[in-house]
Amino acid sequence: MDDRTIICRCEDLTLGEIRELIARGFHTIDEIKRISRAGMGQCQGRTCRMLIAEEIAKVTGQSLEEIMMPTFRPPAKGIKLGILAGGGGYDG
Amino acid sequence: MARTADVVIIGGGVMGCALAYHLAKKGVKRVLVLEKQYLASGATGRCGAGVRQQWGSEMNAWLARESVKRFERMNEELEFRGDIEFKQKGYLLLAYTEAQWDQFKQNVALQQGLDIPVTMVDPQGAKEIVPHLNTEGLIGATYCPTDGHANPFLVTQAYADAAKRLGAKIETFTEVTGIVVEKGVVRGVVTNRETIETPVVVNCAGAHAAVIGRMAGLELPVYAERHQALVTEPVEPVQDPMVISFYHRLYCQQTPHGSFIMGVNDPNEPESFNIQSSWQFLEDVARQAVTLLPPLRKLRVVRQWGGLYDMSPDANPVLGKTEVEGFFVAAGFSGHGFMIAPMTSQILAEVVLGEEPVMPIEKLELDRFRHGDFVMEPSVV
Ligand SMILES: Cc1cc2nc3c(=O)[nH]c(=O)nc-3n(C[C@H](O)[C@H](O)[C@H](O)COP(=O)(O)OP(=O)(O)OC[C@H]3O[C@@H](n4cnc5c(N)ncnc54)[C@H](O)[C@@H]3O)c2cc1C
């Protein structure tokens, strides 16, 4: 993996961009998420969260468990507004 | 020897960081911001990001208008390394009852008196602005094209970076646990790490402002109330303005990123620090959004979250001095603290330094509740 490796596919963020944020002092996943949108896309951080945690661990020396995991927010997987509204979510 | 500071600001939300910037810019040497988590971890980072000038009280309309001017040139003013993503795509406010329409007419007269470029439109006009709007039952709407939204994380970061460049210190993961008051005068703050001596403390703790107030022996009439929001998958741009219907209790906007952000106001929400997400909210907001903006039914929700409004009895901020000398407050923003922060923070800096503020704020001081001088804001969602 080098700086050009895409870490967050949903939001198109590279390892280099994440490393720069960590170097600027953002040492929690929540902060990096809010400043860069990492983990805010379709997959809700399933791919990038662990990779970002590892990068933070390298710099701060914390264990992965210590690095705060951001809140998992419901709903786990995209439900259509139409279905939630009770009207059926069929296209058309 | 204890550490000392000229001003300690409690809370690293948009207010605390913007205030730090203004104080540092005015030459205060040792400004210290204490934030118990990270910047924008409170309401600021959970907000709907909307910026509107269409208010029903003159003060809010004025504060919002002046703040819009500052958002417009914020990247330059703060020499931000990024972009705060301020987009002026307008706000469309919908009236579904005669009472609302009458209130809107009054509001528009007031706003136009302040040179805010707002217009009244009929249902057809509203549909021209938002083609997918269901106009059934709609009486009319008001539209202001210079309203919009900005990225709250980046706005907060921009203020924080600028404040730091001017010498302010910002310490995250530092919780204030006490305030030292002697004979009615502030002497310092106690944190989970140390005691810091300071003659001035500003309470910018958002929904926790009452907790901080109690540390100084004050009962502030502000309280926390959960408000929830959700965001959908991003799609092609179809909706320019933020749409608000007080009747449906709904606000809904499409962000520059393509996703829709929306929320409903639950009139039965109790006072609490709860920020959990609920299913009831999902169903409620979905129903309102799909009724008002039918094509949205096809959109998938990707995330929902909760945050706290810092409410005040008249839905207006509590700003300025208190009966404890050196202890100031900026809270009670009642769901519109982000959009007025640029101007409010400047005025607060002037008040803290004993200067003549560009707008007199006596009406917003804590005292008003004792005298019963409420300045009720009618247009909160
Ligand atoms: C769902 C939702 C939608 C909203 N939509 C909008 C909108 O569209 N437009 C708008 O203008 N406003 C909106 N708001 C309101 C807006 O978010 C707030 O008014 C504004 O962010 C308040 O900023 P603040 O800096 O005063 O408070 P906050 O951002 O809450 O900051 C207070 C900070 O103080 C810290 N703190 C608390 N206690 C302590 C302590 N003991 N020691 C140290 N630090 C402490 C907290 O961690 C927090 O970071 C919305 C709010 C919510 C919840």
CSV table of N, CA, C and O in Angstrom, one decimal, chain B residues 19-122:
chain,number,residue,atom,x,y,z
B,19,LEU,N,-15.6,32.1,18.6
B,19,LEU,CA,-15.3,33.1,19.7
B,19,LEU,C,-13.8,33.2,19.9
B,19,LEU,O,-13.3,34.3,20.1
B,20,ALA,N,-13.2,32.0,20.0
B,20,ALA,CA,-11.7,32.0,20.2
B,20,ALA,C,-11.0,32.8,19.1
B,20,ALA,O,-10.1,33.6,19.3
B,21,TYR,N,-11.5,32.6,17.9
B,21,TYR,CA,-10.9,33.4,16.7
B,21,TYR,C,-11.1,34.9,16.9
B,21,TYR,O,-10.1,35.6,16.8
B,22,HIS,N,-12.3,35.3,17.2
B,22,HIS,CA,-12.5,36.7,17.3
B,22,HIS,C,-11.8,37.4,18.5
B,22,HIS,O,-11.2,38.5,18.4
B,23,LEU,N,-11.7,36.6,19.6
B,23,LEU,CA,-10.9,37.2,20.8
B,23,LEU,C,-9.4,37.3,20.4
B,23,LEU,O,-8.8,38.3,20.7
B,24,ALA,N,-8.9,36.2,19.8
B,24,ALA,CA,-7.5,36.2,19.4
B,24,ALA,C,-7.2,37.3,18.4
B,24,ALA,O,-6.2,38.0,18.5
B,25,LYS,N,-8.1,37.5,17.5
B,25,LYS,CA,-8.0,38.5,16.5
B,25,LYS,C,-8.0,39.9,17.1
B,25,LYS,O,-7.3,40.8,16.6
B,26,LYS,N,-8.8,40.1,18.2
B,26,LYS,CA,-8.8,41.4,18.8
B,26,LYS,C,-7.6,41.6,19.8
B,26,LYS,O,-7.6,42.5,20.5
B,27,GLY,N,-6.7,40.6,19.8
B,27,GLY,CA,-5.5,40.8,20.5
B,27,GLY,C,-5.4,40.1,21.9
B,27,GLY,O,-4.4,40.3,22.6
B,28,VAL,N,-6.4,39.4,22.3
B,28,VAL,CA,-6.3,38.7,23.5
B,28,VAL,C,-5.2,37.6,23.4
B,28,VAL,O,-5.3,36.8,22.4
B,29,LYS,N,-4.3,37.6,24.3
B,29,LYS,CA,-3.1,36.8,24.1
B,29,LYS,C,-3.3,35.3,24.4
B,29,LYS,O,-3.0,34.4,23.6
B,30,ARG,N,-3.9,35.0,25.6
B,30,ARG,CA,-4.0,33.6,26.0
B,30,ARG,C,-5.4,33.2,26.1
B,30,ARG,O,-6.0,33.2,27.1
B,31,VAL,N,-5.9,32.8,24.9
B,31,VAL,CA,-7.3,32.3,24.8
B,31,VAL,C,-7.2,30.7,24.8
B,31,VAL,O,-6.3,30.2,24.1
B,32,LEU,N,-8.0,30.1,25.7
B,32,LEU,CA,-7.9,28.7,25.8
B,32,LEU,C,-9.3,28.1,25.6
B,32,LEU,O,-10.2,28.4,26.3
B,33,VAL,N,-9.4,27.2,24.6
B,33,VAL,CA,-10.7,26.4,24.4
B,33,VAL,C,-10.5,25.0,25.0
B,33,VAL,O,-9.6,24.3,24.7
B,34,LEU,N,-11.5,24.6,25.8
B,34,LEU,CA,-11.4,23.3,26.4
B,34,LEU,C,-12.6,22.5,25.9
B,34,LEU,O,-13.8,23.0,26.0
B,35,GLU,N,-12.4,21.4,25.3
B,35,GLU,CA,-13.4,20.5,24.7
B,35,GLU,C,-13.3,19.1,25.2
B,35,GLU,O,-12.3,18.5,25.2
B,36,LYS,N,-14.4,18.6,25.7
B,36,LYS,CA,-14.3,17.3,26.4
B,36,LYS,C,-14.1,16.2,25.5
B,36,LYS,O,-13.6,15.1,25.8
B,37,GLN,N,-14.6,16.3,24.2
B,37,GLN,CA,-14.3,15.3,23.2
B,37,GLN,C,-13.4,15.9,22.1
B,37,GLN,O,-12.3,16.3,22.4
B,38,TYR,N,-13.9,15.9,20.9
B,38,TYR,CA,-13.1,16.5,19.8
B,38,TYR,C,-14.0,17.7,19.2
B,38,TYR,O,-15.2,17.8,19.6
B,39,LEU,N,-13.4,18.5,18.4
B,39,LEU,CA,-14.1,19.6,17.8
B,39,LEU,C,-15.3,19.2,17.1
B,39,LEU,O,-15.3,18.2,16.3
B,40,ALA,N,-16.4,19.9,17.2
B,40,ALA,CA,-17.7,19.7,16.5
B,40,ALA,C,-18.3,18.3,16.9
B,40,ALA,O,-19.1,17.8,16.2
B,41,SER,N,-17.9,17.8,18.1
B,41,SER,CA,-18.5,16.5,18.5
B,41,SER,C,-19.9,16.7,19.1
B,41,SER,O,-20.6,15.7,19.2
B,42,GLY,N,-20.3,17.9,19.4
B,42,GLY,CA,-21.6,18.2,19.9
B,42,GLY,C,-22.6,18.4,18.8
B,42,GLY,O,-22.6,17.8,17.8
B,43,ALA,N,-23.5,19.4,19.1
B,43,ALA,CA,-24.6,19.7,18.1
B,43,ALA,C,-24.0,20.1,16.8
B,43,ALA,O,-24.5,19.7,15.7
B,44,THR,N,-22.9,20.8,16.8
B,44,THR,CA,-22.4,21.4,15.5
B,44,THR,C,-22.1,20.3,14.5
B,44,THR,O,-22.6,20.4,13.4
B,45,GLY,N,-21.5,19.2,14.9
B,45,GLY,CA,-21.2,18.1,14.0
B,45,GLY,C,-22.4,17.2,13.7
B,45,GLY,O,-22.3,16.3,12.9
B,46,ARG,N,-23.6,17.5,14.3
B,46,ARG,CA,-24.7,16.7,14.1
B,46,ARG,C,-25.9,17.5,13.4
B,46,ARG,O,-27.0,17.0,13.3
B,47,CYS,N,-25.6,18.7,13.0
B,47,CYS,CA,-26.7,19.6,12.6
B,47,CYS,C,-27.0,19.4,11.2
B,47,CYS,O,-26.3,18.8,10.4
B,48,GLY,N,-28.1,20.1,10.8
B,48,GLY,CA,-28.6,20.0,9.4
B,48,GLY,C,-27.8,20.9,8.5
B,48,GLY,O,-28.1,21.0,7.3
B,49,ALA,N,-27.0,21.8,9.1
B,49,ALA,CA,-26.0,22.6,8.3
B,49,ALA,C,-26.7,23.7,7.5
B,49,ALA,O,-26.1,24.4,6.7
B,50,GLY,N,-28.0,23.9,7.8
B,50,GLY,CA,-28.7,25.0,7.0
B,50,GLY,C,-28.5,26.4,7.5
B,50,GLY,O,-28.2,26.6,8.7
B,51,VAL,N,-28.5,27.3,6.6
B,51,VAL,CA,-28.2,28.7,6.9
B,51,VAL,C,-29.4,29.5,6.2
B,51,VAL,O,-29.5,29.6,5.0
B,52,ARG,N,-30.3,30.0,7.0
B,52,ARG,CA,-31.4,30.8,6.5
B,52,ARG,C,-31.5,32.1,7.2
B,52,ARG,O,-31.2,32.3,8.3
B,53,GLN,N,-32.0,33.1,6.4
B,53,GLN,CA,-32.2,34.4,6.9
B,53,GLN,C,-33.7,34.7,7.1
B,53,GLN,O,-34.1,35.7,7.6
B,54,GLN,N,-34.5,33.7,6.8
B,54,GLN,CA,-36.0,33.9,6.9
B,54,GLN,C,-36.4,33.6,8.3
B,54,GLN,O,-36.9,32.5,8.6
B,55,TRP,N,-36.3,34.6,9.2
B,55,TRP,CA,-36.7,34.5,10.6
B,55,TRP,C,-37.8,35.4,10.9
B,55,TRP,O,-38.1,36.4,10.2
B,56,GLY,N,-38.5,35.1,12.0
B,56,GLY,CA,-39.6,35.9,12.4
B,56,GLY,C,-39.3,37.0,13.4
B,56,GLY,O,-40.2,37.8,13.7
B,57,SER,N,-38.1,36.9,14.0
B,57,SER,CA,-37.8,38.0,14.9
B,57,SER,C,-36.6,38.8,14.3
B,57,SER,O,-35.8,38.2,13.6
B,58,GLU,N,-36.7,40.1,14.5
B,58,GLU,CA,-35.7,40.9,13.8
B,58,GLU,C,-34.3,40.6,14.1
B,58,GLU,O,-33.4,40.5,13.2
B,59,MET,N,-34.1,40.2,15.3
B,59,MET,CA,-32.7,39.9,15.8
B,59,MET,C,-32.2,38.7,15.0
B,59,MET,O,-31.0,38.7,14.6
B,60,ASN,N,-32.9,37.6,15.0
B,60,ASN,CA,-32.4,36.5,14.3
B,60,ASN,C,-32.2,36.7,12.8
B,60,ASN,O,-31.2,36.3,12.2
B,61,ALA,N,-33.2,37.5,12.2
B,61,ALA,CA,-33.0,37.8,10.8
B,61,ALA,C,-31.7,38.6,10.5
B,61,ALA,O,-31.0,38.3,9.6
B,62,TRP,N,-31.5,39.5,11.4
B,62,TRP,CA,-30.3,40.4,11.3
B,62,TRP,C,-29.0,39.6,11.5
B,62,TRP,O,-28.1,39.6,10.7
B,63,LEU,N,-29.0,38.8,12.6
B,63,LEU,CA,-27.8,37.9,12.9
B,63,LEU,C,-27.6,37.0,11.7
B,63,LEU,O,-26.4,36.8,11.3
B,64,ALA,N,-28.6,36.4,11.1
B,64,ALA,CA,-28.4,35.5,10.0
B,64,ALA,C,-27.9,36.2,8.8
B,64,ALA,O,-27.0,35.7,8.1
B,65,ARG,N,-28.5,37.4,8.5
B,65,ARG,CA,-28.1,38.1,7.3
B,65,ARG,C,-26.6,38.5,7.5
B,65,ARG,O,-25.8,38.3,6.5
B,66,GLU,N,-26.2,39.0,8.6
B,66,GLU,CA,-24.8,39.3,8.8
B,66,GLU,C,-23.9,38.1,8.7
B,66,GLU,O,-22.7,38.2,8.3
B,67,SER,N,-24.4,37.0,9.2
B,67,SER,CA,-23.6,35.8,9.2
B,67,SER,C,-23.4,35.3,7.8
B,67,SER,O,-22.4,34.8,7.4
B,68,VAL,N,-24.5,35.4,7.0
B,68,VAL,CA,-24.4,35.0,5.6
B,68,VAL,C,-23.2,35.7,4.9
B,68,VAL,O,-22.4,35.2,4.1
B,69,LYS,N,-23.2,37.1,5.2
B,69,LYS,CA,-22.1,37.8,4.5
B,69,LYS,C,-20.7,37.3,4.9
B,69,LYS,O,-19.8,37.2,4.1
B,70,ARG,N,-20.6,36.8,6.2
B,70,ARG,CA,-19.4,36.2,6.6
B,70,ARG,C,-19.1,34.8,6.1
B,70,ARG,O,-18.0,34.5,5.7
B,71,PHE,N,-20.2,34.0,5.9
B,71,PHE,CA,-20.0,32.7,5.3
B,71,PHE,C,-19.5,32.9,3.9
B,71,PHE,O,-18.6,32.1,3.4
B,72,GLU,N,-20.0,33.9,3.2
B,72,GLU,CA,-19.7,34.1,1.8
B,72,GLU,C,-18.1,34.3,1.6
B,72,GLU,O,-17.6,33.9,0.6
B,73,ARG,N,-17.5,35.0,2.6
B,73,ARG,CA,-16.1,35.2,2.4
B,73,ARG,C,-15.2,34.5,3.5
B,73,ARG,O,-14.1,34.9,3.8
B,74,MET,N,-15.8,33.5,4.0
B,74,MET,CA,-15.1,32.8,5.2
B,74,MET,C,-13.8,32.2,4.8
B,74,MET,O,-12.8,32.2,5.5
B,75,ASN,N,-13.7,31.5,3.6
B,75,ASN,CA,-12.5,30.8,3.2
B,75,ASN,C,-11.3,31.8,3.2
B,75,ASN,O,-10.2,31.5,3.7
B,76,GLU,N,-11.6,33.1,2.7
B,76,GLU,CA,-10.6,34.1,2.6
B,76,GLU,C,-10.3,34.7,4.0
B,76,GLU,O,-9.2,34.8,4.4
B,77,GLU,N,-11.4,35.0,4.7
B,77,GLU,CA,-11.2,35.7,6.0
B,77,GLU,C,-10.4,34.8,6.9
B,77,GLU,O,-9.5,35.3,7.6
B,78,LEU,N,-10.7,33.5,6.9
B,78,LEU,CA,-10.0,32.6,7.9
B,78,LEU,C,-8.8,32.0,7.2
B,78,LEU,O,-8.1,31.1,7.9
B,79,GLU,N,-8.5,32.3,6.0
B,79,GLU,CA,-7.4,31.7,5.3
B,79,GLU,C,-7.4,30.2,5.4
B,79,GLU,O,-6.4,29.6,5.7
B,80,PHE,N,-8.6,29.6,5.1
B,80,PHE,CA,-8.7,28.2,5.3
B,80,PHE,C,-8.0,27.4,4.2
B,80,PHE,O,-8.1,27.8,3.1
B,81,ARG,N,-7.4,26.3,4.6
B,81,ARG,CA,-6.7,25.5,3.6
B,81,ARG,C,-7.6,24.7,2.8
B,81,ARG,O,-7.2,24.1,1.8
B,82,GLY,N,-8.9,24.6,3.2
B,82,GLY,CA,-9.9,23.8,2.4
B,82,GLY,C,-11.0,24.8,1.9
B,82,GLY,O,-10.8,25.9,1.6
B,83,ASP,N,-12.2,24.2,1.9
B,83,ASP,CA,-13.4,25.0,1.4
B,83,ASP,C,-14.5,24.7,2.4
B,83,ASP,O,-14.8,23.5,2.6
B,84,ILE,N,-15.1,25.7,3.0
B,84,ILE,CA,-16.2,25.4,4.0
B,84,ILE,C,-17.5,25.0,3.3
B,84,ILE,O,-18.5,24.7,3.9
B,85,GLU,N,-17.5,24.9,1.9
B,85,GLU,CA,-18.6,24.4,1.1
B,85,GLU,C,-19.9,25.2,1.4
B,85,GLU,O,-21.0,24.6,1.5
B,86,PHE,N,-19.8,26.5,1.4
B,86,PHE,CA,-21.0,27.3,1.5
B,86,PHE,C,-21.6,27.4,0.2
B,86,PHE,O,-21.0,27.8,-0.8
B,87,LYS,N,-22.9,26.9,0.1
B,87,LYS,CA,-23.6,26.9,-1.2
B,87,LYS,C,-24.9,27.7,-0.9
B,87,LYS,O,-25.7,27.4,0.0
B,88,GLN,N,-25.2,28.7,-1.7
B,88,GLN,CA,-26.4,29.4,-1.6
B,88,GLN,C,-27.4,29.0,-2.7
B,88,GLN,O,-27.5,29.5,-3.8
B,89,LYS,N,-28.2,28.0,-2.3
B,89,LYS,CA,-29.2,27.5,-3.2
B,89,LYS,C,-30.6,27.8,-2.7
B,89,LYS,O,-31.6,27.2,-3.1
B,90,GLY,N,-30.7,28.6,-1.7
B,90,GLY,CA,-32.0,29.1,-1.2
B,90,GLY,C,-32.7,28.2,-0.2
B,90,GLY,O,-32.3,27.1,0.1
B,91,TYR,N,-33.8,28.8,0.4
B,91,TYR,CA,-34.7,28.1,1.3
B,91,TYR,C,-36.1,28.4,0.8
B,91,TYR,O,-36.4,29.5,0.5
B,92,LEU,N,-36.9,27.3,0.8
B,92,LEU,CA,-38.3,27.5,0.4
B,92,LEU,C,-39.1,27.1,1.7
B,92,LEU,O,-39.1,25.9,2.1
B,93,LEU,N,-39.9,28.1,2.2
B,93,LEU,CA,-40.7,27.8,3.4
B,93,LEU,C,-42.1,27.7,3.0
B,93,LEU,O,-42.7,28.6,2.4
B,94,LEU,N,-42.8,26.6,3.4
B,94,LEU,CA,-44.1,26.3,2.9
B,94,LEU,C,-45.2,26.6,4.0
B,94,LEU,O,-45.0,26.3,5.2
B,95,ALA,N,-46.3,27.2,3.6
B,95,ALA,CA,-47.4,27.5,4.5
B,95,ALA,C,-48.6,26.6,4.1
B,95,ALA,O,-49.1,26.6,2.9
B,96,TYR,N,-49.2,25.9,5.1
B,96,TYR,CA,-50.3,25.0,4.8
B,96,TYR,C,-51.5,25.5,5.6
B,96,TYR,O,-52.6,24.9,5.4
B,97,THR,N,-51.4,26.5,6.4
B,97,THR,CA,-52.6,27.0,7.1
B,97,THR,C,-52.6,28.5,7.0
B,97,THR,O,-51.6,29.1,6.7
B,98,GLU,N,-53.8,29.1,7.1
B,98,GLU,CA,-53.9,30.5,7.0
B,98,GLU,C,-53.1,31.2,8.1
B,98,GLU,O,-52.5,32.3,7.9
B,99,ALA,N,-53.1,30.6,9.3
B,99,ALA,CA,-52.3,31.2,10.4
B,99,ALA,C,-50.8,31.3,10.0
B,99,ALA,O,-50.2,32.3,10.2
B,100,GLN,N,-50.3,30.2,9.4
B,100,GLN,CA,-48.9,30.2,9.0
B,100,GLN,C,-48.7,31.2,7.9
B,100,GLN,O,-47.7,32.0,7.9
B,101,TRP,N,-49.6,31.3,7.0
B,101,TRP,CA,-49.5,32.3,5.9
B,101,TRP,C,-49.4,33.7,6.4
B,101,TRP,O,-48.6,34.5,5.9
B,102,ASP,N,-50.3,34.0,7.4
B,102,ASP,CA,-50.3,35.3,8.0
B,102,ASP,C,-49.0,35.6,8.7
B,102,ASP,O,-48.4,36.7,8.5
B,103,GLN,N,-48.5,34.6,9.4
B,103,GLN,CA,-47.2,34.8,10.0
B,103,GLN,C,-46.1,35.0,9.0
B,103,GLN,O,-45.2,35.9,9.1
B,104,PHE,N,-46.1,34.3,7.9
B,104,PHE,CA,-45.1,34.4,6.8
B,104,PHE,C,-45.2,35.9,6.3
B,104,PHE,O,-44.1,36.5,6.0
B,105,LYS,N,-46.4,36.4,6.1
B,105,LYS,CA,-46.5,37.8,5.5
B,105,LYS,C,-45.8,38.8,6.4
B,105,LYS,O,-45.1,39.6,6.0
B,106,GLN,N,-46.0,38.6,7.7
B,106,GLN,CA,-45.4,39.5,8.7
B,106,GLN,C,-43.8,39.3,8.6
B,106,GLN,O,-43.1,40.3,8.6
B,107,ASN,N,-43.4,38.0,8.6
B,107,ASN,CA,-42.0,37.8,8.5
B,107,ASN,C,-41.3,38.4,7.3
B,107,ASN,O,-40.3,39.0,7.4
B,108,VAL,N,-42.0,38.3,6.2
B,108,VAL,CA,-41.5,38.8,4.9
B,108,VAL,C,-41.3,40.3,5.0
B,108,VAL,O,-40.3,40.8,4.5
B,109,ALA,N,-42.3,40.9,5.5
B,109,ALA,CA,-42.2,42.4,5.7
B,109,ALA,C,-41.0,42.8,6.5
B,109,ALA,O,-40.2,43.7,6.1
B,110,LEU,N,-40.8,42.0,7.6
B,110,LEU,CA,-39.7,42.3,8.5
B,110,LEU,C,-38.4,42.0,7.7
B,110,LEU,O,-37.4,42.9,7.8
B,111,GLN,N,-38.3,40.9,7.0
B,111,GLN,CA,-37.1,40.5,6.3
B,111,GLN,C,-36.8,41.5,5.2
B,111,GLN,O,-35.6,41.9,5.0
B,112,GLN,N,-37.8,41.9,4.5
B,112,GLN,CA,-37.5,42.8,3.4
B,112,GLN,C,-37.1,44.2,3.9
B,112,GLN,O,-36.3,44.9,3.3
B,113,GLY,N,-37.6,44.5,5.1
B,113,GLY,CA,-37.1,45.8,5.7
B,113,GLY,C,-35.7,45.7,6.1
B,113,GLY,O,-35.0,46.7,6.2
B,114,LEU,N,-35.1,44.5,6.2
B,114,LEU,CA,-33.7,44.3,6.4
B,114,LEU,C,-32.9,44.0,5.2
B,114,LEU,O,-31.8,43.6,5.2
B,115,ASP,N,-33.6,44.3,4.0
B,115,ASP,CA,-32.9,44.0,2.7
B,115,ASP,C,-32.6,42.6,2.5
B,115,ASP,O,-31.6,42.3,1.7
B,116,ILE,N,-33.3,41.7,3.1
B,116,ILE,CA,-33.1,40.3,2.8
B,116,ILE,C,-33.9,39.9,1.5
B,116,ILE,O,-35.1,40.3,1.5
B,117,PRO,N,-33.3,39.4,0.5
B,117,PRO,CA,-34.0,39.2,-0.8
B,117,PRO,C,-35.1,38.1,-0.8
B,117,PRO,O,-34.9,37.1,-1.6
B,118,VAL,N,-36.1,38.2,0.0
B,118,VAL,CA,-37.1,37.1,0.1
B,118,VAL,C,-38.3,37.5,-0.7
B,118,VAL,O,-38.6,38.7,-0.8
B,119,THR,N,-39.0,36.6,-1.3
B,119,THR,CA,-40.2,36.8,-2.0
B,119,THR,C,-41.3,35.8,-1.6
B,119,THR,O,-41.0,34.8,-1.1
B,120,MET,N,-42.5,36.2,-1.9
B,120,MET,CA,-43.6,35.3,-1.6
B,120,MET,C,-44.0,34.7,-3.0
B,120,MET,O,-44.1,35.4,-4.0
B,121,VAL,N,-44.3,33.4,-3.0
B,121,VAL,CA,-44.7,32.7,-4.2
B,121,VAL,C,-45.9,31.9,-4.0
B,121,VAL,O,-46.2,31.4,-2.9
B,122,ASP,N,-46.7,31.7,-5.1
B,122,ASP,CA,-47.9,30.9,-5.0
B,122,ASP,C,-47.5,29.4,-5.2
B,122,ASP,O,-46.3,29.2,-5.5
